[in-house]
PDB file of C-alpha atoms in Angstrom:
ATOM      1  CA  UNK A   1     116.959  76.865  57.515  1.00 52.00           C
ATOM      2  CA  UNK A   2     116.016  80.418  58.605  1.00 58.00           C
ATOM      3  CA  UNK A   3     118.628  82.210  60.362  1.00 65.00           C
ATOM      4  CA  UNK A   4     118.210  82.474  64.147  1.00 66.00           C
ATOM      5  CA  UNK A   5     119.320  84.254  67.391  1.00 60.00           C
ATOM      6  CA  UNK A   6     120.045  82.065  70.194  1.00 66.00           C
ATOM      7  CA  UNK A   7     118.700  83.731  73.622  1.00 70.00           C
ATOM      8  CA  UNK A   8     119.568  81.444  76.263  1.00 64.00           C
ATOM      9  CA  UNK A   9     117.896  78.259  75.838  1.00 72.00           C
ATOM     10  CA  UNK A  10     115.287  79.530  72.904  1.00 71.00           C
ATOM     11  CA  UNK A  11     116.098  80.158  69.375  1.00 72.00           C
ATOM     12  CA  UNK A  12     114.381  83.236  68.057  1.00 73.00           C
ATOM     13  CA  UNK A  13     113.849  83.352  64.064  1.00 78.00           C
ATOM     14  CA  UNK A  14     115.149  86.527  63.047  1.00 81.00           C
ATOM     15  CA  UNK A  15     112.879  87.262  60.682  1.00 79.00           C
ATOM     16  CA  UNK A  16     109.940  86.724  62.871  1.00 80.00           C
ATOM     17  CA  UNK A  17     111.264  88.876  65.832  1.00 86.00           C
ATOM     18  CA  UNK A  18     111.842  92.462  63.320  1.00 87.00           C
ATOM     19  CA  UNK A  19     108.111  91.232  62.059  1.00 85.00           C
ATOM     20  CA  UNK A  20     106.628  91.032  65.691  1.00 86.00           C
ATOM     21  CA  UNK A  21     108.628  94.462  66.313  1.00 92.00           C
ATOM     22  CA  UNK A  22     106.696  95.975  63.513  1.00 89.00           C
ATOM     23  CA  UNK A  23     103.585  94.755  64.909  1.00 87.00           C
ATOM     24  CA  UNK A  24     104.397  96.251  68.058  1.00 92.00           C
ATOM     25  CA  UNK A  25     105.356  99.417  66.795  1.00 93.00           C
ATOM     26  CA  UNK A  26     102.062  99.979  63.929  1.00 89.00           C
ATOM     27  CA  UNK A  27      99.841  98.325  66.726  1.00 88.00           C
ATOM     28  CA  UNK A  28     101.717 101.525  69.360  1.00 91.00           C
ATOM     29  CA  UNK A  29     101.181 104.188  66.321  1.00 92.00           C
ATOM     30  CA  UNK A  30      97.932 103.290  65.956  1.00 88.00           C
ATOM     31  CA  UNK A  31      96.622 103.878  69.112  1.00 88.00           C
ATOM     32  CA  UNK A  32      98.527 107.031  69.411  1.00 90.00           C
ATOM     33  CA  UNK A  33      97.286 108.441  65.997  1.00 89.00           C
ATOM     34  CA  UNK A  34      93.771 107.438  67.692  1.00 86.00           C
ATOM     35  CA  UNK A  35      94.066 108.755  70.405  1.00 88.00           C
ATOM     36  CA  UNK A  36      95.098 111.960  68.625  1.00 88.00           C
ATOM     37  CA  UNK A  37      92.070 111.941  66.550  1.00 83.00           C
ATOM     38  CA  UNK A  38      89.657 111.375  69.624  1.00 83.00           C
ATOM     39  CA  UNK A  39      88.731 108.166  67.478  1.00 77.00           C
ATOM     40  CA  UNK A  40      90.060 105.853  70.120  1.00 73.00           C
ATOM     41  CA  UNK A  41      86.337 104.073  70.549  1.00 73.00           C
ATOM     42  CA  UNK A  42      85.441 100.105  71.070  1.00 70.00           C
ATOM     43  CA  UNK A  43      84.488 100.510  67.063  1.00 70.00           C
ATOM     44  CA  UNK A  44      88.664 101.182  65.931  1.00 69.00           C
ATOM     45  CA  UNK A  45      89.565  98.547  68.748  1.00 73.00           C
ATOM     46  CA  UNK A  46      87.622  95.974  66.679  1.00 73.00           C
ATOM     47  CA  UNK A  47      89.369  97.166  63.447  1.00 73.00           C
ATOM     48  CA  UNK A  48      93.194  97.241  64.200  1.00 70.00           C
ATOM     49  CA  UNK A  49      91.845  93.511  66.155  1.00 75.00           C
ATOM     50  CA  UNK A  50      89.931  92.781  62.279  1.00 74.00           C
ATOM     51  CA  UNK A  51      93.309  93.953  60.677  1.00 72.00           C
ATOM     52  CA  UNK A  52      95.922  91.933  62.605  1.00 70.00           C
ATOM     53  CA  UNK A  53      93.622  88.868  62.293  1.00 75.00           C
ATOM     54  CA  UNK A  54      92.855  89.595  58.370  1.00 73.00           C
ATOM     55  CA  UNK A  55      97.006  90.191  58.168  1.00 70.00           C
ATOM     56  CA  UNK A  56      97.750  87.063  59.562  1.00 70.00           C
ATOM     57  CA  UNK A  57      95.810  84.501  57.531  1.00 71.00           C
ATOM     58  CA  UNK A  58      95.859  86.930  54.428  1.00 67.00           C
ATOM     59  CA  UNK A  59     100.663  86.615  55.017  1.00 63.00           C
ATOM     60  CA  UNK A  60     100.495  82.306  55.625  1.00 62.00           C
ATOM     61  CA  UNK A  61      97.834  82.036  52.742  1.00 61.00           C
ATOM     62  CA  UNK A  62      98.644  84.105  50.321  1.00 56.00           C
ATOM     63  CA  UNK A  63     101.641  80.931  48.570  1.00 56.00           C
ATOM     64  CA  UNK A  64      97.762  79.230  47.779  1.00 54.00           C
ATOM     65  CA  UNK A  65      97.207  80.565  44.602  1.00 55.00           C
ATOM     66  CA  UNK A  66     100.197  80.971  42.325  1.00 55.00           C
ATOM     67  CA  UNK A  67      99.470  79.117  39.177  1.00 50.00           C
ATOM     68  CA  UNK A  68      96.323  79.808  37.344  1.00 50.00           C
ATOM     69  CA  UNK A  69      95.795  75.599  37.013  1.00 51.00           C
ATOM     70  CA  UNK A  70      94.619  74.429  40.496  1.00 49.00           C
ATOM     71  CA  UNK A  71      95.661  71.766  40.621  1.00 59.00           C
ATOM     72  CA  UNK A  72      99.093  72.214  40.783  1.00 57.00           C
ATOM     73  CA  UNK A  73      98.708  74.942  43.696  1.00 55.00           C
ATOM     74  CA  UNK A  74      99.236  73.867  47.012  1.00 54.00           C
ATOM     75  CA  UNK A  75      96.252  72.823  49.371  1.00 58.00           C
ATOM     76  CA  UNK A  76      95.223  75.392  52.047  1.00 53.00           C
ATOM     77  CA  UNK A  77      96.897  73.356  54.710  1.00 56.00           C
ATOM     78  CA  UNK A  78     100.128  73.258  52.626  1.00 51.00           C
ATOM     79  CA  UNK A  79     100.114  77.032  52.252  1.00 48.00           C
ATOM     80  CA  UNK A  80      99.289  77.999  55.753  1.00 46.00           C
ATOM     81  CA  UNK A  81     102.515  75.997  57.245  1.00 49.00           C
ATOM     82  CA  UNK A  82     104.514  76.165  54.086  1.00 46.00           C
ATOM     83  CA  UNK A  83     103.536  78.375  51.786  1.00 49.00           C
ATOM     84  CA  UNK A  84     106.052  82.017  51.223  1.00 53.00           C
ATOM     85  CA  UNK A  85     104.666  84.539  53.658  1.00 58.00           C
ATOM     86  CA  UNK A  86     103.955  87.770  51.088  1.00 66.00           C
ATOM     87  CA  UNK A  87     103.699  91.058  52.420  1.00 71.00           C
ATOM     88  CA  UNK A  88     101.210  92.070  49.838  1.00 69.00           C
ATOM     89  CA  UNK A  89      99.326  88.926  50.818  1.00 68.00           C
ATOM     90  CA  UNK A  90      99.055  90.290  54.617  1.00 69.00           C
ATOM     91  CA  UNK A  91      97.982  93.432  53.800  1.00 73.00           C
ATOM     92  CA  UNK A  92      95.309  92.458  51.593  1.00 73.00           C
ATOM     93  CA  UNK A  93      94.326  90.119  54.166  1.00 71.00           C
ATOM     94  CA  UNK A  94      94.267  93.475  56.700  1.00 72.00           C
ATOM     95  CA  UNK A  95      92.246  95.182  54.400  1.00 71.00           C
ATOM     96  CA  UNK A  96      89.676  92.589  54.576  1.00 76.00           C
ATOM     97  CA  UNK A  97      89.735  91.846  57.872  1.00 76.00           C
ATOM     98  CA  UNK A  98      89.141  95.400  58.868  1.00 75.00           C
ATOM     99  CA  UNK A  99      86.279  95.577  56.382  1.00 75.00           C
ATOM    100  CA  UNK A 100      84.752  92.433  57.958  1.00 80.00           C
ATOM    101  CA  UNK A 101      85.078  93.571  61.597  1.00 76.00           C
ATOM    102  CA  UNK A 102      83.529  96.721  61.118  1.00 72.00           C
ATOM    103  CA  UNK A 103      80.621  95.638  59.257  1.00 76.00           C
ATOM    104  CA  UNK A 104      80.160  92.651  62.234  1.00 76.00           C
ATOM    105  CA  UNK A 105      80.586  95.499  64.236  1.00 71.00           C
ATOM    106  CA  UNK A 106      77.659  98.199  62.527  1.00 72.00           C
ATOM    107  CA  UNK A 107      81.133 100.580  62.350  1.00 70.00           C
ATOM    108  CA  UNK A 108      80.582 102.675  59.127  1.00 70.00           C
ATOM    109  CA  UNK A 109      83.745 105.190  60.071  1.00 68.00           C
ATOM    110  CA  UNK A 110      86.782 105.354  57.971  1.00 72.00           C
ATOM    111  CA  UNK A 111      89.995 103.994  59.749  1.00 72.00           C
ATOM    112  CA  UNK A 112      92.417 103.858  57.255  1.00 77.00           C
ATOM    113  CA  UNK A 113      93.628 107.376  58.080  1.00 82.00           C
ATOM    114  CA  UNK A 114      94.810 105.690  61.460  1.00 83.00           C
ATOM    115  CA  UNK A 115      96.427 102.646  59.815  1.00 84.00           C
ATOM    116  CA  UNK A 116      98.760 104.747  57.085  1.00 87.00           C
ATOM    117  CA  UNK A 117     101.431 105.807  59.415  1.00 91.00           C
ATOM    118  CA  UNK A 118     101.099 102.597  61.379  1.00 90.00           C
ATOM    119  CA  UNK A 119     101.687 100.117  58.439  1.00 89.00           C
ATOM    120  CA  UNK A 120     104.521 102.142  56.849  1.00 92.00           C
ATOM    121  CA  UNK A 121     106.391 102.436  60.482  1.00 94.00           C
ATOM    122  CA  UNK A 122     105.690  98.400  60.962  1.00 90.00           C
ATOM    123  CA  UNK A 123     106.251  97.870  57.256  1.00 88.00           C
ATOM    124  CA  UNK A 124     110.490  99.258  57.664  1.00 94.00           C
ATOM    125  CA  UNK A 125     110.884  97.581  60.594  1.00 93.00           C
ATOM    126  CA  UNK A 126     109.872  93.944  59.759  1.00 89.00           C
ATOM    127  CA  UNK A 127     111.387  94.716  56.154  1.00 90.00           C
ATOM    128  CA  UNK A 128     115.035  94.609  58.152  1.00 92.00           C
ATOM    129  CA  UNK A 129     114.163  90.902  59.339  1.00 88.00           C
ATOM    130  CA  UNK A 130     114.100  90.266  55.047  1.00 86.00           C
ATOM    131  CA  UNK A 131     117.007  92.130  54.268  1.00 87.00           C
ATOM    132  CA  UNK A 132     119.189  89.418  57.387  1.00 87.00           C
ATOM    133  CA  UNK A 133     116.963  86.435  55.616  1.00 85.00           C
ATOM    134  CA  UNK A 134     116.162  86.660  52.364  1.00 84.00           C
ATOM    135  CA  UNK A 135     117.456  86.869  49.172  1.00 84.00           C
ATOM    136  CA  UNK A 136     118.381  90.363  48.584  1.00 87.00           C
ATOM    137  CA  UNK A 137     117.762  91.048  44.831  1.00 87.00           C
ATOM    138  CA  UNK A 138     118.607  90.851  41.451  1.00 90.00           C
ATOM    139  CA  UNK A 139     122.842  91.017  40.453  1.00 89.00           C
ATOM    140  CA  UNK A 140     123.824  94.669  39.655  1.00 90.00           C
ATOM    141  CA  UNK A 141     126.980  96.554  39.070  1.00 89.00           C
ATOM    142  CA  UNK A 142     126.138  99.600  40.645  1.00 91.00           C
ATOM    143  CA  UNK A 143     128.587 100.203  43.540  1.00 91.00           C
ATOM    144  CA  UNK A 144     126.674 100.218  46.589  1.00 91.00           C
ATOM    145  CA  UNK A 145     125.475  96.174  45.562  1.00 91.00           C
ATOM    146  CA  UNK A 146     125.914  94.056  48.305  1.00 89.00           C
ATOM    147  CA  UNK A 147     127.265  90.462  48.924  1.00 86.00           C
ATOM    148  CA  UNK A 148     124.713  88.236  50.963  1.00 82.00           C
ATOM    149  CA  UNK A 149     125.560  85.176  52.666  1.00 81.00           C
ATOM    150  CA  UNK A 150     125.603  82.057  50.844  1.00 76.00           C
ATOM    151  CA  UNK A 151     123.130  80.163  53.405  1.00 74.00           C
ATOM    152  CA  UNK A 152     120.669  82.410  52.545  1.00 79.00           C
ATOM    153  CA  UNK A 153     117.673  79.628  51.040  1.00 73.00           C
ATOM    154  CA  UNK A 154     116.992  80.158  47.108  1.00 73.00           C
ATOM    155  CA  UNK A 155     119.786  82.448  46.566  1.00 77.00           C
ATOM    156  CA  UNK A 156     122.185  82.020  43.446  1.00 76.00           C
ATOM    157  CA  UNK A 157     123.858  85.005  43.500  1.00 77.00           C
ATOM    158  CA  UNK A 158     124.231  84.527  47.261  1.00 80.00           C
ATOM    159  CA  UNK A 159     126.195  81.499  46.428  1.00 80.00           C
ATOM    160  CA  UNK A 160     128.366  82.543  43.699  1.00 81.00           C
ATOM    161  CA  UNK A 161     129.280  85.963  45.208  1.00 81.00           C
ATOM    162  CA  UNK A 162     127.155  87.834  42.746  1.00 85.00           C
ATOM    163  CA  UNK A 163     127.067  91.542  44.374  1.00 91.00           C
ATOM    164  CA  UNK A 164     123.118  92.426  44.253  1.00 90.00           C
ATOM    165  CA  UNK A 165     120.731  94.985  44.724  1.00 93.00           C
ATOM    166  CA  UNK A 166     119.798  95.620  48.411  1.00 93.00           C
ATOM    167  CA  UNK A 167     115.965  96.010  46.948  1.00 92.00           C
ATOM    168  CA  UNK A 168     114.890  95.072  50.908  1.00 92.00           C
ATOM    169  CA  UNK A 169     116.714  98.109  52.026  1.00 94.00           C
ATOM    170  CA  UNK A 170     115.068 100.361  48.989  1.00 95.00           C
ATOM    171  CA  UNK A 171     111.873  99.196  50.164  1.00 94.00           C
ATOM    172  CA  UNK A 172     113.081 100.388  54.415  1.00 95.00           C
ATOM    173  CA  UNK A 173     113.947 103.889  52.915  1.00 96.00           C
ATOM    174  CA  UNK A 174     110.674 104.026  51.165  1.00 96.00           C
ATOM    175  CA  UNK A 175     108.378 103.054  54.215  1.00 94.00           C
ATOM    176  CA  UNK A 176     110.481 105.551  56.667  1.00 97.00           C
ATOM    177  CA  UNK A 177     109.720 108.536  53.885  1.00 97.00           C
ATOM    178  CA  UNK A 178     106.318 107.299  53.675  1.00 95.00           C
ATOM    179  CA  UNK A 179     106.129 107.558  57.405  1.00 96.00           C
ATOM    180  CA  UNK A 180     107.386 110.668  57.662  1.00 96.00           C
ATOM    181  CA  UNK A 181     105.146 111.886  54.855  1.00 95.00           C
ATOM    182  CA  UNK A 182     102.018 110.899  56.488  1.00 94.00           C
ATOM    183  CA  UNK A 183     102.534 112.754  59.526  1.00 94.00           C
ATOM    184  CA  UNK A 184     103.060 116.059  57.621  1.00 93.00           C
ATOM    185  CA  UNK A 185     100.353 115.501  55.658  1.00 93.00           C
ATOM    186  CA  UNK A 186      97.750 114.301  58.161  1.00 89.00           C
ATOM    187  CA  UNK A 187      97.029 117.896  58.914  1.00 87.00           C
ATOM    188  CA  UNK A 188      96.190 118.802  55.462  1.00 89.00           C
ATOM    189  CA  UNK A 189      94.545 115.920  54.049  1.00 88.00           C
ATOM    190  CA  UNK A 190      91.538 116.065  56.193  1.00 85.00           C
ATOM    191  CA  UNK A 191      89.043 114.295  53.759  1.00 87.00           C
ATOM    192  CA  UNK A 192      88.655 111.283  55.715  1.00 84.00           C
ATOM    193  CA  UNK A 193      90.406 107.761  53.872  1.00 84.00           C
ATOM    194  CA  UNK A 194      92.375 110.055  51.616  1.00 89.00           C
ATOM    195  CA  UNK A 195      95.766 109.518  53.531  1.00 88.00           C
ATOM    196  CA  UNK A 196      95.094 105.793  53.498  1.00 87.00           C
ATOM    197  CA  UNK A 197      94.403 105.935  49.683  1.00 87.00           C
ATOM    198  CA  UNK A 198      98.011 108.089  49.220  1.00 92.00           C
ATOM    199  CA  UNK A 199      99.709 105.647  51.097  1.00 89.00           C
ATOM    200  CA  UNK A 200      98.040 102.905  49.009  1.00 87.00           C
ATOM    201  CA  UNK A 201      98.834 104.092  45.501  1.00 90.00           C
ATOM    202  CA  UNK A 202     102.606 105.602  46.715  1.00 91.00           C
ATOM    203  CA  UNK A 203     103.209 101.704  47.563  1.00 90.00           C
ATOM    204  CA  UNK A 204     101.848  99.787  44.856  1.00 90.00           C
ATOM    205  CA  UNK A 205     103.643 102.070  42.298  1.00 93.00           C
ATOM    206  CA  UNK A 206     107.062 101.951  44.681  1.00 94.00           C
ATOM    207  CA  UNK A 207     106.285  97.900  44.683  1.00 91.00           C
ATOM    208  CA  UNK A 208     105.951  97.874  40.701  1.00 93.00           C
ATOM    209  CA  UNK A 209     108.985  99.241  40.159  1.00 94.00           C
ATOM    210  CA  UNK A 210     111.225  97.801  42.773  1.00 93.00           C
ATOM    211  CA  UNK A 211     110.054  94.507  41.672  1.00 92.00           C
ATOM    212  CA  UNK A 212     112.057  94.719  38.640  1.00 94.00           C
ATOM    213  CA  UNK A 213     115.649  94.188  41.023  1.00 92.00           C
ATOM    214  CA  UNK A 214     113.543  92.499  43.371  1.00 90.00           C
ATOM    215  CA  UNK A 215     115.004  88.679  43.242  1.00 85.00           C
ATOM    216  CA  UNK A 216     111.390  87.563  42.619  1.00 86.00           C
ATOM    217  CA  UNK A 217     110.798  84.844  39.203  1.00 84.00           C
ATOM    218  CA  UNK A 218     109.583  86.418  36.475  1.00 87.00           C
ATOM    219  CA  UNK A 219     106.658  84.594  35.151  1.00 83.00           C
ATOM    220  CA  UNK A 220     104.885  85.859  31.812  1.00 85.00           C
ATOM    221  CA  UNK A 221     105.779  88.933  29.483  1.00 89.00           C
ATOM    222  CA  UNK A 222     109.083  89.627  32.373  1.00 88.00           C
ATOM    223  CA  UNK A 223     106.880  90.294  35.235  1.00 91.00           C
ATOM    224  CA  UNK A 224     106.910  88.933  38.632  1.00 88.00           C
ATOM    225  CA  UNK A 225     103.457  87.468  40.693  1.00 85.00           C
ATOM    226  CA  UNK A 226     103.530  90.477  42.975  1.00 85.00           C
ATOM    227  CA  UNK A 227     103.622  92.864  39.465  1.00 90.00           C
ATOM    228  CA  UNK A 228     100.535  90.744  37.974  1.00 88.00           C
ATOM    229  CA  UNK A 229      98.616  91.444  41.639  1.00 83.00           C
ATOM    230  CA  UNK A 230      99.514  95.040  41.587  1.00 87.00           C
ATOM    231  CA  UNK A 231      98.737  95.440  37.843  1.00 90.00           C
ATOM    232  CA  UNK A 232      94.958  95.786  38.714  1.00 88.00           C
ATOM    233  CA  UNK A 233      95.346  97.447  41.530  1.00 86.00           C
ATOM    234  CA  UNK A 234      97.532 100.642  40.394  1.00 91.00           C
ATOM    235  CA  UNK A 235      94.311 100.771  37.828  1.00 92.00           C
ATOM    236  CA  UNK A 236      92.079 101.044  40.278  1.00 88.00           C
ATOM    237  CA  UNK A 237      94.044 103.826  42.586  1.00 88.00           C
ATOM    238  CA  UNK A 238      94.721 105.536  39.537  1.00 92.00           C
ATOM    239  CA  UNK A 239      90.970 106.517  39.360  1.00 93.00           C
ATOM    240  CA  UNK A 240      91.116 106.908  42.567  1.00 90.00           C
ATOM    241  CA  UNK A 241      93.093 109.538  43.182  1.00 92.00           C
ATOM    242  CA  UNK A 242      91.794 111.276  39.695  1.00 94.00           C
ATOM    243  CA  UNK A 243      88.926 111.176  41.731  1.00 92.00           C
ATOM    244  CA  UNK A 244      90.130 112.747  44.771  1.00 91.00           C
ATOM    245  CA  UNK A 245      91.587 115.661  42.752  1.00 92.00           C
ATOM    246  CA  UNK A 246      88.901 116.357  40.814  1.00 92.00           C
ATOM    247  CA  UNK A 247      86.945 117.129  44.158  1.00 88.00           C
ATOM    248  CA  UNK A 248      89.653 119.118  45.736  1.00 89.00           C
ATOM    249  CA  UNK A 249      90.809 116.291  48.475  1.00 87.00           C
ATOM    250  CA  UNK A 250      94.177 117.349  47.947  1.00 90.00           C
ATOM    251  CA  UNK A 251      94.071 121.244  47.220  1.00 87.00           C
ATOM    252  CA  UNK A 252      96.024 121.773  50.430  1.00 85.00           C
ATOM    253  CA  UNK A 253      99.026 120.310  49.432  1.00 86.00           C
ATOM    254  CA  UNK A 254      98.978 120.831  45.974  1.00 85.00           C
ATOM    255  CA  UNK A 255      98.528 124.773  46.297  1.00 75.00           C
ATOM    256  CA  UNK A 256      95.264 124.614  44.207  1.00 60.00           C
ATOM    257  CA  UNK A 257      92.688 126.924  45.009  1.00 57.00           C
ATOM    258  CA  UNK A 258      89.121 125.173  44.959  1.00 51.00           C
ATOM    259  CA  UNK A 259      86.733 125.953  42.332  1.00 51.00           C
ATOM    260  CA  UNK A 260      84.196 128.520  42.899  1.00 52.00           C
ATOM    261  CA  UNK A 261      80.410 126.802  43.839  1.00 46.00           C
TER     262      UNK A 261
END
């Protein structure tokens, strides 16, 4: 059973109260970053609504598919009330829910720019409701391992007293710098999507990596499910961002003067 807090008469699931504070505080950046941008129009209301929608469904569905034989994956009703609740899963599910709100809408802006900050703020705030609930990481002997408690569901180390790696915590101190790296550089990135597609590839490489003292199963060739999804995807911002430097999207920041026309 999930760890709870006991307010009175109602039990509040830890876990879901630091995720519904990092709702609350990407939904408050958000708006704030919009308003900044004079971009705070009807057409971004329907995205961040597109994105917490797309989050949702993309977080309770995303157990579905983990084995590449069908039929021994779960049904969709099976996932959606039991199925593991996977941040990549919600954000791919925000991606696409954004994308299909704004093309219900006719909205053929970019809003990503106005997301970046807001996901990495939400993401180190709900990632403290994993590090009280989850299962920490993989066993380590470096000194600043930690002991988690031995409730803690699908756990061995937990039980045995294994000291682990605090990968949840990694992942907090990544999101904050992230955060903090946006806002400087949301005044000299001003190709619009490009901060979005920073914050994209800085996370799926962080993700890779941490994965590997994440307490995740390894299933084929020693890498996780999360390391198979991202695989592709670190491919694909890869040329991405080759792409943005090639036409000067980042010359600000990198100190490189632009090439003559």
């Amino acid at each position: 059973m999930m760890p709870q807090w006991r307010i009175g008469p109602l039990l509040l699931p830890v876990h879901g109260a630091f995720v519904g504070l990092g709702v609350l505080a990407a939904t408050a950046v958000f708006f704030a970053e919009a308003r900044r941008r004079d971009a705070l129009t009807e057409q971004s209301l329907v995205a961040v609504t597109g994105a917490l929608v797309g989050g949702a469904v993309g977080m309770r569905l995303s157990g579905w598919a983990r084995h590449l034989d069908l039929r021994e994956n779960p049904t969709l009703m099976q996932a959606w009330q039991f199925g593991s609740r996977s941040i990549l899963g919600g954000l791919l599910g925000a991606y696409l829910g954004v994308l299909l709100a704004k093309r219900i809408g006719g909205f053929r802006g970019k809003t990503g720019d106005l997301f970046a900050p807001a996901v990495a703020l939400g993401m180190a705030i709900g990632r403290i409701g994993c590090h009280l609930t989850e299962a920490p990481g993989r066993p380590t002997g470096l000194p600043w391992g930690i002991h988690a408690p031995a409730a803690i569901p699908h756990c061995p180390g937990c039980v045995t007293g294994q000291p682990m790696h605090p990968s949840f915590v990694y992942e907090i101190a990544f999101q904050l710098a992230a955060f903090a790296a946006l806002l400087w550089l949301r005044r000299r990135i001003t190709q619009p999507g490009e901060l979005f597609v920073l914050y994209l590839a800085g996370y799926a490489v962080f993700r890779f990596a941490v994965e590997f003292v994440r307490a995740n199963d390894t299933v084929w060739l020693g890498l996780t499910r999360p390391q198979w999804f991202l695989l592709p995807t670190l491919i694909v911002v890869g040329l991405r961002l080759r792409y943005g430097y090639r036409h000067g999207y980042y010359d600000a920041v990198l100190a490189r003067q632009a090439a003559p026309a």
